[in-house]
XYZ file of C-alpha atoms in Angstrom:
220
model
C 34.386 55.125 -64.499
C 36.798 53.121 -62.455
C 35.142 50.804 -59.959
C 36.636 50.764 -56.509
C 37.935 47.427 -55.405
C 35.839 45.738 -52.733
C 37.539 45.625 -49.418
C 38.215 42.209 -48.009
C 36.361 41.524 -44.769
C 38.376 41.871 -41.638
C 39.015 38.798 -39.548
C 36.691 38.094 -36.660
C 38.448 38.889 -33.399
C 39.225 35.946 -31.208
C 38.638 37.829 -28.000
C 35.252 37.819 -26.357
C 33.811 41.164 -25.271
C 34.877 40.443 -21.728
C 38.505 40.070 -22.812
C 38.805 43.456 -24.485
C 40.753 45.924 -22.339
C 40.744 49.683 -22.429
C 43.853 51.556 -23.568
C 45.253 54.925 -22.629
C 46.103 57.500 -25.236
C 49.675 56.275 -25.261
C 48.566 52.752 -26.179
C 49.232 51.228 -22.756
C 46.867 48.424 -21.820
C 44.844 49.041 -18.673
C 43.532 45.858 -16.960
C 39.872 45.800 -16.009
C 39.101 46.193 -12.320
C 36.802 43.718 -10.620
C 34.097 45.102 -8.386
C 34.536 44.238 -4.728
C 31.297 45.832 -3.601
C 29.103 43.735 -1.313
C 25.368 43.999 -0.894
C 23.282 43.020 2.110
C 19.594 42.192 2.014
C 17.392 45.019 3.195
C 15.012 42.545 4.819
C 16.332 39.420 6.494
C 13.934 36.475 6.594
C 14.163 34.084 9.486
C 13.832 30.378 8.896
C 10.384 29.200 9.951
C 9.568 25.590 10.746
C 6.555 24.427 8.732
C 4.482 21.690 10.339
C 2.434 19.264 8.274
C 0.176 18.096 11.099
C 1.640 14.606 10.817
C 4.459 15.019 13.319
C 2.607 13.043 16.011
C 1.610 10.197 13.701
C 3.272 6.998 12.588
C 2.973 5.651 9.052
C 1.308 2.239 8.982
C 1.019 1.925 5.201
C 2.200 3.929 2.181
C 1.889 3.246 -1.538
C 1.937 5.420 -4.657
C -1.382 5.474 -6.506
C -3.887 7.555 -8.467
C -6.999 8.867 -6.745
C -10.407 9.604 -8.285
C -13.571 11.065 -6.794
C -17.174 10.761 -7.945
C -19.118 14.006 -7.976
C -20.124 17.165 -9.777
C -17.585 19.120 -11.797
C -17.479 22.929 -11.661
C -19.462 23.065 -14.904
C -22.092 20.674 -13.511
C -22.342 22.368 -10.103
C -25.921 22.255 -8.861
C -27.198 20.110 -11.731
C -26.937 16.776 -9.942
C -24.858 15.387 -12.808
C -21.923 13.418 -11.390
C -18.942 11.721 -12.980
C -15.533 10.354 -12.089
C -12.635 12.799 -12.166
C -9.007 12.453 -11.207
C -8.037 14.182 -7.970
C -4.316 13.485 -8.074
C -1.332 11.141 -7.891
C 0.746 10.528 -4.782
C 1.298 8.214 -1.817
C -1.866 7.089 -0.069
C -0.994 6.520 3.584
C -2.615 5.095 6.670
C -1.506 7.016 9.766
C -1.987 6.369 13.493
C -1.765 9.122 16.111
C 0.708 8.191 18.832
C -1.334 9.730 21.644
C -5.022 8.961 21.074
C -4.386 6.087 18.610
C -6.970 7.226 16.073
C -6.217 6.109 12.512
C -6.837 8.045 9.333
C -6.282 7.821 5.577
C -4.236 10.678 4.143
C -3.078 11.351 0.595
C -1.160 14.330 -0.773
C -0.652 15.340 -4.389
C 2.991 14.679 -5.195
C 5.224 17.739 -5.773
C 2.633 20.276 -4.548
C 1.889 18.260 -1.365
C -1.723 19.447 -1.444
C -4.044 17.247 0.630
C -6.406 15.365 -1.694
C -7.828 12.808 0.765
C -8.133 12.974 4.538
C -10.637 10.866 6.446
C -10.896 8.718 9.538
C -10.571 4.993 8.931
C -14.188 4.203 9.775
C -14.757 0.476 10.410
C -18.016 0.772 8.453
C -16.263 1.697 5.196
C -16.360 -1.143 2.681
C -13.798 -1.507 -0.092
C -15.513 -2.647 -3.257
C -13.608 -3.961 -6.278
C -13.672 -1.835 -9.393
C -15.607 -3.838 -11.989
C -13.174 -5.486 -14.378
C -10.109 -4.009 -12.682
C -8.085 -6.003 -10.175
C -5.879 -3.069 -9.159
C -8.562 -0.611 -8.104
C -10.958 -0.173 -5.154
C -13.991 2.016 -4.503
C -15.284 3.241 -1.112
C -16.920 6.279 0.473
C -16.225 8.319 3.593
C -16.564 11.804 5.015
C -13.522 13.571 3.602
C -11.869 16.577 5.261
C -9.346 17.423 2.522
C -11.057 20.728 1.744
C -11.365 21.856 5.359
C -14.924 20.646 5.927
C -16.554 17.235 6.097
C -17.925 16.216 2.701
C -19.322 12.781 1.935
C -17.104 11.590 -0.905
C -16.927 8.496 -3.080
C -13.327 7.531 -3.813
C -11.657 5.213 -6.284
C -7.988 4.325 -5.953
C -5.850 2.720 -8.640
C -2.454 1.071 -8.087
C 0.326 0.042 -10.432
C -0.511 -3.658 -10.180
C -2.877 -6.073 -8.479
C -0.361 -7.031 -5.766
C -0.157 -3.431 -4.540
C -3.938 -3.212 -4.618
C -4.231 -6.328 -2.447
C -1.640 -4.962 0.002
C -3.710 -1.795 0.377
C -6.887 -3.777 0.998
C -5.162 -5.934 3.607
C -3.793 -2.884 5.451
C -7.082 -0.973 5.164
C -9.098 -3.806 6.697
C -6.463 -4.653 9.314
C -6.429 -1.140 10.743
C -10.189 -0.903 10.492
C -10.150 -3.715 13.030
C -7.916 -1.658 15.305
C -10.266 1.308 14.991
C -13.182 -0.933 15.893
C -11.290 -2.098 18.980
C -10.668 1.538 19.880
C -14.367 2.306 19.546
C -15.168 -0.632 21.763
C -12.613 0.480 24.347
C -10.702 -2.770 23.937
C -7.311 -1.297 23.055
C -6.515 -0.194 26.634
C -9.396 -1.386 28.796
C -9.882 0.691 31.941
C -6.710 2.709 31.484
C -8.400 5.933 30.384
C -11.951 5.270 31.510
C -13.123 4.881 27.923
C -12.123 8.447 27.017
C -10.283 7.393 23.854
C -13.269 5.388 22.656
C -15.627 8.303 23.311
C -13.405 10.698 21.353
C -13.123 8.288 18.439
C -16.868 7.675 18.414
C -17.514 11.422 18.321
C -15.045 11.897 15.459
C -16.612 9.094 13.430
C -20.251 10.039 14.123
C -22.138 10.721 10.938
C -19.891 8.744 8.638
C -21.768 6.615 6.125
C -21.074 4.529 3.070
C -24.053 5.568 0.977
C -23.840 6.336 -2.716
C -21.425 3.686 -3.934
C -24.107 1.625 -5.657
C -25.061 4.497 -7.976
C -21.547 5.360 -9.065
C -20.132 3.799 -12.190
C -16.497 2.805 -12.125
C -13.812 5.193 -13.449
C -12.524 4.333 -16.900
C -9.046 3.059 -17.638
C -8.073 6.311 -19.413
């Protein structure tokens, strides 16, 4: 039986599929036609201005940092067991409202811009050093990040001790301004003490309890 000779493989074409053109029966090349069809969106969306709530405020201090809170996790909810957990990384800022002059601390998670800290800069808040860490501070305040006032113990950690000291200096400086506002000393007689009354009402109920029982967050 005579074996048929194996056919040699054909050469791989150099043309890509997009370069192959159709031919008529007579062998004439027919160039491909490009589509000129246009499509319009069925629904047109108008550009909407999104406000952050910070348009009427000036930035007094801003520094990138990592924020922790001391409290129950979802698994420990209702058990009374509390621990430190990271809330997010971003710029912690001190903002002052241009109209009523009230000052608050605001921090947003970077990229998502979710609010992770939002509280009035109460003159009664006390920054305490994190034991064994010269770039971290602990304090408590009534936080409004979740849409309701919740007494929260915070810990903030900066990249180095210099940034931590800058935050402390700014925090305490603007606490002094808030105290002056509460005392009606910022613009005596100009508004009949209205600004001081509003600030006092906003800060009523704030406390600094709970810090003594909270252990410091770890370096992890």
